[in-house]
Amino acid sequence: MERRGFLKLSGTAAAVVVAPSLITETLRADDGSLYKTYDKVMLKDSEGNPLKTANVVEQENYVFNFPHAATPCILVKLDGPTDKTATLKADDGTEYKFRGGSGKDGSIVAYSAICPHQLTHPKASTTFFQYVPKGTKTLAYDKAVGGVFVCSSHLSAFTPKDGGARVTGPATEGLTQIVLEVDKDDVIWAVGAVGPNKFHEFLTSFKADLKKEYGRNKAKKLVKTEAKVTTLKNFSSDIQQF
Ligand code: FES
């Protein structure tokens, strides 16, 4: 199938009408601009064991839901440390600071896997949004060979080492960073989010589908205590990347 055909198939919310008030919602500044803390959630692997940084495979895509029961995120151990000095700007002009990566060398990051353009996100049936490892070509961004998050719906790309900044494509702002902490036992926790908030828009746009999948009023519930993590290749049966 040619690429244009694929682009039409992605899980976007293009046809969904969303109230402007929802589109412009931003995170509360609990701890700095556009930063919001949530209940600490322990990440657990598919066998129910606490996910430790030592067990995270470099440049593998790991999916988990946070801060809501149905809002997907992707965790990646990058090939090197992040730029903790990065400052980004949301569409409304608000500046916010990247919180940096976690783990010994600061290379473990997580981002909301909801594309800020039209909300494409990983689905069990098909996935068009993912981290493209270094050394893997993408049509979205020819300035680097991989090492970027790519939404293959309309070829937006985002750089994970400096806060998920948008570097190309129709998206106009960056990804929401999921802030992680690592405890003394090397276990990874999700504790907050920083950047433009697409959670409410996502939950509203896909309300009917999410109700079918999660049950009435369950999709928007905040995750408490723990979140199951699985590799993207185990989560999704069809991964598309251009
Ligand atoms: S939904 Fe259009 S680039 Fe992601």
mmCIF file of C-alpha atoms and ligand atoms in Angstrom:
data_model
loop_
_atom_site.group_PDB
_atom_site.id
_atom_site.type_symbol
_atom_site.label_atom_id
_atom_site.label_comp_id
_atom_site.label_asym_id
_atom_site.label_seq_id
_atom_site.Cartn_x
_atom_site.Cartn_y
_atom_site.Cartn_z
ATOM 1 C CA MET A 1 0.000 0.000 0.000
ATOM 2 C CA GLU A 2 1.388 3.416 -0.805
ATOM 3 C CA ARG A 3 2.185 5.773 2.034
ATOM 4 C CA ARG A 4 -0.741 8.119 1.495
ATOM 5 C CA GLY A 5 -3.055 5.153 1.928
ATOM 6 C CA PHE A 6 -1.443 4.313 5.240
ATOM 7 C CA LEU A 7 -1.700 7.868 6.470
ATOM 8 C CA LYS A 8 -5.458 7.740 6.257
ATOM 9 C CA LEU A 9 -5.628 4.647 8.441
ATOM 10 C CA SER A 10 -4.024 6.039 11.571
ATOM 11 C CA GLY A 11 -5.891 6.375 14.869
ATOM 12 C CA THR A 12 -6.344 10.120 14.747
ATOM 13 C CA ALA A 13 -9.207 12.212 16.016
ATOM 14 C CA ALA A 14 -9.346 14.310 12.850
ATOM 15 C CA ALA A 15 -13.082 13.952 12.441
ATOM 16 C CA VAL A 16 -13.914 14.619 16.071
ATOM 17 C CA VAL A 17 -15.159 18.060 17.024
ATOM 18 C CA VAL A 18 -13.520 19.223 20.231
ATOM 19 C CA ALA A 19 -14.520 22.283 22.198
ATOM 20 C CA PRO A 20 -11.827 24.996 22.063
ATOM 21 C CA SER A 21 -11.770 25.172 25.845
ATOM 22 C CA LEU A 22 -10.588 21.579 25.928
ATOM 23 C CA ILE A 23 -8.005 22.054 23.234
ATOM 24 C CA THR A 24 -6.319 24.857 25.129
ATOM 25 C CA GLU A 25 -6.337 23.167 28.532
ATOM 26 C CA THR A 26 -2.946 23.284 30.190
ATOM 27 C CA LEU A 27 -1.433 21.546 33.156
ATOM 28 C CA ARG A 28 -1.553 23.289 36.502
ATOM 29 C CA ALA A 29 1.674 24.850 37.652
ATOM 30 C CA ASP A 30 2.011 22.805 40.831
ATOM 31 C CA ASP A 31 5.772 22.837 40.686
ATOM 32 C CA GLY A 32 6.867 25.199 37.975
ATOM 33 C CA SER A 33 5.321 26.105 34.654
ATOM 34 C CA LEU A 34 3.053 23.454 33.121
ATOM 35 C CA TYR A 35 4.189 20.882 35.659
ATOM 36 C CA LYS A 36 1.697 18.727 37.506
ATOM 37 C CA THR A 37 2.402 16.036 40.032
ATOM 38 C CA TYR A 38 0.265 12.916 40.403
ATOM 39 C CA ASP A 39 0.201 10.040 42.863
ATOM 40 C CA LYS A 40 3.466 8.150 42.596
ATOM 41 C CA VAL A 41 2.912 5.096 40.434
ATOM 42 C CA MET A 42 5.333 2.167 40.437
ATOM 43 C CA LEU A 43 6.041 0.769 36.982
ATOM 44 C CA LYS A 44 5.790 -2.997 36.807
ATOM 45 C CA ASP A 45 6.867 -5.369 34.070
ATOM 46 C CA SER A 46 4.535 -7.784 32.313
ATOM 47 C CA GLU A 47 5.171 -10.383 35.025
ATOM 48 C CA GLY A 48 4.187 -7.994 37.786
ATOM 49 C CA ASN A 49 7.706 -7.295 39.019
ATOM 50 C CA PRO A 50 8.880 -3.739 39.724
ATOM 51 C CA LEU A 51 10.541 -2.350 36.612
ATOM 52 C CA LYS A 52 14.198 -1.579 37.353
ATOM 53 C CA THR A 53 16.420 0.622 35.233
ATOM 54 C CA ALA A 54 18.896 -2.271 34.985
ATOM 55 C CA ASN A 55 16.283 -4.294 33.109
ATOM 56 C CA VAL A 56 15.304 -1.643 30.579
ATOM 57 C CA VAL A 57 16.671 -2.486 27.127
ATOM 58 C CA GLU A 58 18.277 0.451 25.345
ATOM 59 C CA GLN A 59 16.127 2.039 22.605
ATOM 60 C CA GLU A 60 13.228 -0.348 23.131
ATOM 61 C CA ASN A 61 9.722 1.181 23.206
ATOM 62 C CA TYR A 62 7.874 0.423 26.479
ATOM 63 C CA VAL A 63 4.192 1.322 26.772
ATOM 64 C CA PHE A 64 2.304 2.116 29.975
ATOM 65 C CA ASN A 65 -0.764 4.167 30.864
ATOM 66 C CA PHE A 66 -0.393 7.283 33.027
ATOM 67 C CA PRO A 67 -1.718 9.524 34.547
ATOM 68 C CA HIS A 68 -5.176 8.320 33.483
ATOM 69 C CA ALA A 69 -6.137 4.677 33.075
ATOM 70 C CA ALA A 70 -6.356 5.084 29.285
ATOM 71 C CA THR A 71 -3.698 7.684 28.437
ATOM 72 C CA PRO A 72 -0.710 5.928 26.838
ATOM 73 C CA CYS A 73 2.942 6.810 27.402
ATOM 74 C CA ILE A 74 6.177 5.459 25.994
ATOM 75 C CA LEU A 75 9.333 4.941 28.063
ATOM 76 C CA VAL A 76 12.710 4.660 26.350
ATOM 77 C CA LYS A 77 16.283 4.247 27.522
ATOM 78 C CA LEU A 78 18.123 6.502 25.094
ATOM 79 C CA ASP A 79 21.645 5.967 23.796
ATOM 80 C CA GLY A 80 22.976 8.730 26.048
ATOM 81 C CA PRO A 81 22.076 11.421 28.555
ATOM 82 C CA THR A 82 19.529 14.156 27.996
ATOM 83 C CA ASP A 83 19.933 17.923 27.924
ATOM 84 C CA LYS A 84 18.536 18.981 31.285
ATOM 85 C CA THR A 85 18.851 22.658 30.405
ATOM 86 C CA ALA A 86 16.251 22.502 27.614
ATOM 87 C CA THR A 87 13.423 25.014 27.772
ATOM 88 C CA LEU A 88 10.359 24.599 25.559
ATOM 89 C CA LYS A 89 7.345 26.664 24.637
ATOM 90 C CA ALA A 90 3.713 25.555 24.418
ATOM 91 C CA ASP A 91 1.383 26.865 21.708
ATOM 92 C CA ASP A 92 -0.040 29.439 24.094
ATOM 93 C CA GLY A 93 3.446 30.854 24.611
ATOM 94 C CA THR A 94 3.986 29.390 28.077
ATOM 95 C CA GLU A 95 7.579 28.354 28.637
ATOM 96 C CA TYR A 96 8.354 25.191 30.542
ATOM 97 C CA LYS A 97 11.451 23.301 31.518
ATOM 98 C CA PHE A 98 12.423 19.790 30.577
ATOM 99 C CA ARG A 99 12.931 17.728 33.735
ATOM 100 C CA GLY A 100 15.673 15.575 32.247
ATOM 101 C CA GLY A 101 16.057 11.830 32.042
ATOM 102 C CA SER A 102 16.284 9.360 34.917
ATOM 103 C CA GLY A 103 18.588 6.518 35.823
ATOM 104 C CA LYS A 104 22.328 6.547 36.473
ATOM 105 C CA ASP A 105 23.246 8.385 33.284
ATOM 106 C CA GLY A 106 19.958 10.279 32.904
ATOM 107 C CA SER A 107 19.091 8.405 29.726
ATOM 108 C CA ILE A 108 15.660 7.015 30.644
ATOM 109 C CA VAL A 109 12.777 9.207 29.504
ATOM 110 C CA ALA A 110 9.040 8.847 29.145
ATOM 111 C CA TYR A 111 6.581 10.884 27.134
ATOM 112 C CA SER A 112 2.879 10.900 26.608
ATOM 113 C CA ALA A 113 2.347 8.860 23.423
ATOM 114 C CA ILE A 114 -0.509 11.079 22.272
ATOM 115 C CA CYS A 115 0.604 13.038 19.224
ATOM 116 C CA PRO A 116 -0.055 16.747 19.775
ATOM 117 C CA HIS A 117 -1.171 17.135 16.159
ATOM 118 C CA GLN A 118 -4.297 14.957 15.897
ATOM 119 C CA LEU A 119 -3.921 12.620 18.847
ATOM 120 C CA THR A 120 -2.551 9.550 17.070
ATOM 121 C CA HIS A 121 -1.474 7.074 19.760
ATOM 122 C CA PRO A 122 -0.421 3.453 20.165
ATOM 123 C CA LYS A 123 -3.276 0.993 19.837
ATOM 124 C CA ALA A 124 -3.330 -2.776 20.237
ATOM 125 C CA SER A 125 -4.552 -3.099 16.651
ATOM 126 C CA THR A 126 -2.228 -0.598 14.923
ATOM 127 C CA THR A 127 0.441 1.824 16.040
ATOM 128 C CA PHE A 128 1.730 4.837 14.143
ATOM 129 C CA PHE A 129 3.456 6.597 17.045
ATOM 130 C CA GLN A 130 6.748 5.396 18.476
ATOM 131 C CA TYR A 131 10.388 6.076 19.257
ATOM 132 C CA VAL A 132 12.518 5.297 16.215
ATOM 133 C CA PRO A 133 15.900 3.959 17.366
ATOM 134 C CA LYS A 134 19.193 5.439 16.239
ATOM 135 C CA GLY A 135 20.260 3.873 12.971
ATOM 136 C CA THR A 136 16.698 3.416 11.701
ATOM 137 C CA LYS A 137 15.643 5.726 8.902
ATOM 138 C CA THR A 138 12.462 7.733 9.030
ATOM 139 C CA LEU A 139 10.873 9.854 6.334
ATOM 140 C CA ALA A 140 9.908 12.339 9.019
ATOM 141 C CA TYR A 141 13.341 13.627 9.856
ATOM 142 C CA ASP A 142 16.379 13.375 7.635
ATOM 143 C CA LYS A 143 18.697 15.427 9.839
ATOM 144 C CA ALA A 144 19.299 12.422 12.053
ATOM 145 C CA VAL A 145 19.036 8.726 11.431
ATOM 146 C CA GLY A 146 16.542 7.746 14.086
ATOM 147 C CA GLY A 147 16.824 8.762 17.697
ATOM 148 C CA VAL A 148 13.490 10.604 17.522
ATOM 149 C CA PHE A 149 9.848 9.993 18.319
ATOM 150 C CA VAL A 150 7.877 9.846 15.080
ATOM 151 C CA CYS A 151 4.167 10.053 14.428
ATOM 152 C CA SER A 152 3.764 8.399 11.063
ATOM 153 C CA SER A 153 0.219 9.652 10.605
ATOM 154 C CA HIS A 154 1.482 12.911 9.136
ATOM 155 C CA LEU A 155 5.233 12.663 9.858
ATOM 156 C CA SER A 156 5.797 14.821 12.886
ATOM 157 C CA ALA A 157 9.028 14.155 14.802
ATOM 158 C CA PHE A 158 10.096 15.021 18.341
ATOM 159 C CA THR A 159 13.499 14.882 20.004
ATOM 160 C CA PRO A 160 13.527 12.985 23.308
ATOM 161 C CA LYS A 161 16.871 14.264 24.558
ATOM 162 C CA ASP A 162 15.659 17.824 24.946
ATOM 163 C CA GLY A 163 12.159 17.476 26.314
ATOM 164 C CA GLY A 164 10.240 16.044 23.350
ATOM 165 C CA ALA A 165 10.563 19.208 21.292
ATOM 166 C CA ARG A 166 8.827 19.128 17.930
ATOM 167 C CA VAL A 167 11.414 19.263 15.139
ATOM 168 C CA THR A 168 9.310 18.705 12.037
ATOM 169 C CA GLY A 169 5.820 17.963 10.765
ATOM 170 C CA PRO A 170 2.391 19.508 11.289
ATOM 171 C CA ALA A 171 2.450 19.257 15.097
ATOM 172 C CA THR A 172 2.998 22.727 16.522
ATOM 173 C CA GLU A 173 4.213 21.870 20.008
ATOM 174 C CA GLY A 174 6.156 19.168 21.761
ATOM 175 C CA LEU A 175 5.273 15.994 23.609
ATOM 176 C CA THR A 176 4.221 15.998 27.250
ATOM 177 C CA GLN A 177 7.081 14.662 29.336
ATOM 178 C CA ILE A 178 6.197 12.066 31.956
ATOM 179 C CA VAL A 179 8.438 12.722 34.927
ATOM 180 C CA LEU A 180 10.083 9.616 36.371
ATOM 181 C CA GLU A 181 11.885 8.911 39.611
ATOM 182 C CA VAL A 182 14.176 6.007 40.447
ATOM 183 C CA ASP A 183 14.230 4.787 44.049
ATOM 184 C CA LYS A 184 17.110 3.314 46.034
ATOM 185 C CA ASP A 185 16.191 -0.178 44.803
ATOM 186 C CA ASP A 186 16.520 0.953 41.181
ATOM 187 C CA VAL A 187 12.743 0.806 40.644
ATOM 188 C CA ILE A 188 11.144 3.338 38.258
ATOM 189 C CA TRP A 189 8.126 5.423 39.296
ATOM 190 C CA ALA A 190 6.004 7.872 37.302
ATOM 191 C CA VAL A 191 5.307 10.974 39.370
ATOM 192 C CA GLY A 192 4.172 13.824 37.150
ATOM 193 C CA ALA A 193 3.845 15.405 33.746
ATOM 194 C CA VAL A 194 5.209 18.577 32.223
ATOM 195 C CA GLY A 195 4.298 20.331 28.998
ATOM 196 C CA PRO A 196 1.153 20.820 26.905
ATOM 197 C CA ASN A 197 -1.737 18.707 28.180
ATOM 198 C CA LYS A 198 -3.485 16.518 25.616
ATOM 199 C CA PHE A 199 -4.992 14.136 28.168
ATOM 200 C CA HIS A 200 -8.413 15.764 28.447
ATOM 201 C CA GLU A 201 -8.719 16.294 24.703
ATOM 202 C CA PHE A 202 -7.762 12.662 24.114
ATOM 203 C CA LEU A 203 -10.257 11.335 26.676
ATOM 204 C CA THR A 204 -13.016 13.462 25.177
ATOM 205 C CA SER A 205 -12.237 12.747 21.533
ATOM 206 C CA PHE A 206 -12.108 8.983 21.959
ATOM 207 C CA LYS A 207 -14.748 8.762 24.685
ATOM 208 C CA ALA A 208 -16.954 6.225 22.927
ATOM 209 C CA ASP A 209 -14.082 3.890 22.026
ATOM 210 C CA LEU A 210 -12.550 4.165 25.485
ATOM 211 C CA LYS A 211 -15.875 3.416 27.138
ATOM 212 C CA LYS A 212 -16.088 0.199 25.144
ATOM 213 C CA GLU A 213 -12.533 -0.758 26.022
ATOM 214 C CA TYR A 214 -12.383 0.274 29.687
ATOM 215 C CA GLY A 215 -15.988 0.518 30.825
ATOM 216 C CA ARG A 216 -18.104 3.487 31.875
ATOM 217 C CA ASN A 217 -16.069 6.328 33.423
ATOM 218 C CA LYS A 218 -13.012 4.095 33.870
ATOM 219 C CA ALA A 219 -10.750 5.518 31.154
ATOM 220 C CA LYS A 220 -10.290 8.887 32.842
ATOM 221 C CA LYS A 221 -9.618 7.505 36.311
ATOM 222 C CA LEU A 222 -6.215 8.450 37.605
ATOM 223 C CA VAL A 223 -3.805 5.560 37.880
ATOM 224 C CA LYS A 224 -3.040 4.699 41.488
ATOM 225 C CA THR A 225 -0.197 2.702 42.961
ATOM 226 C CA GLU A 226 1.122 0.850 39.885
ATOM 227 C CA ALA A 227 1.096 0.719 36.095
ATOM 228 C CA LYS A 228 1.835 -2.270 33.895
ATOM 229 C CA VAL A 229 4.586 -1.787 31.325
ATOM 230 C CA THR A 230 4.888 -3.791 28.142
ATOM 231 C CA THR A 231 7.037 -3.513 25.057
ATOM 232 C CA LEU A 232 5.380 -1.864 22.091
ATOM 233 C CA LYS A 233 5.978 -4.961 19.987
ATOM 234 C CA ASN A 234 4.015 -7.012 22.523
ATOM 235 C CA PHE A 235 1.354 -4.344 22.926
ATOM 236 C CA SER A 236 0.556 -3.731 19.266
ATOM 237 C CA SER A 237 0.076 -6.334 16.570
ATOM 238 C CA ASP A 238 0.784 -3.917 13.692
ATOM 239 C CA ILE A 239 3.484 -1.245 14.042
ATOM 240 C CA GLN A 240 3.774 1.194 11.159
ATOM 241 C CA GLN A 241 6.768 3.491 10.808
ATOM 242 C CA PHE A 242 7.705 5.621 7.848
HETATM 243 S S1 FES B 1 -1.510 13.004 14.220
HETATM 244 FE FE1 FES B 1 -0.690 14.159 12.599
HETATM 245 S S2 FES B 1 1.435 14.041 12.885
HETATM 246 FE FE2 FES B 1 0.596 12.945 14.531
#
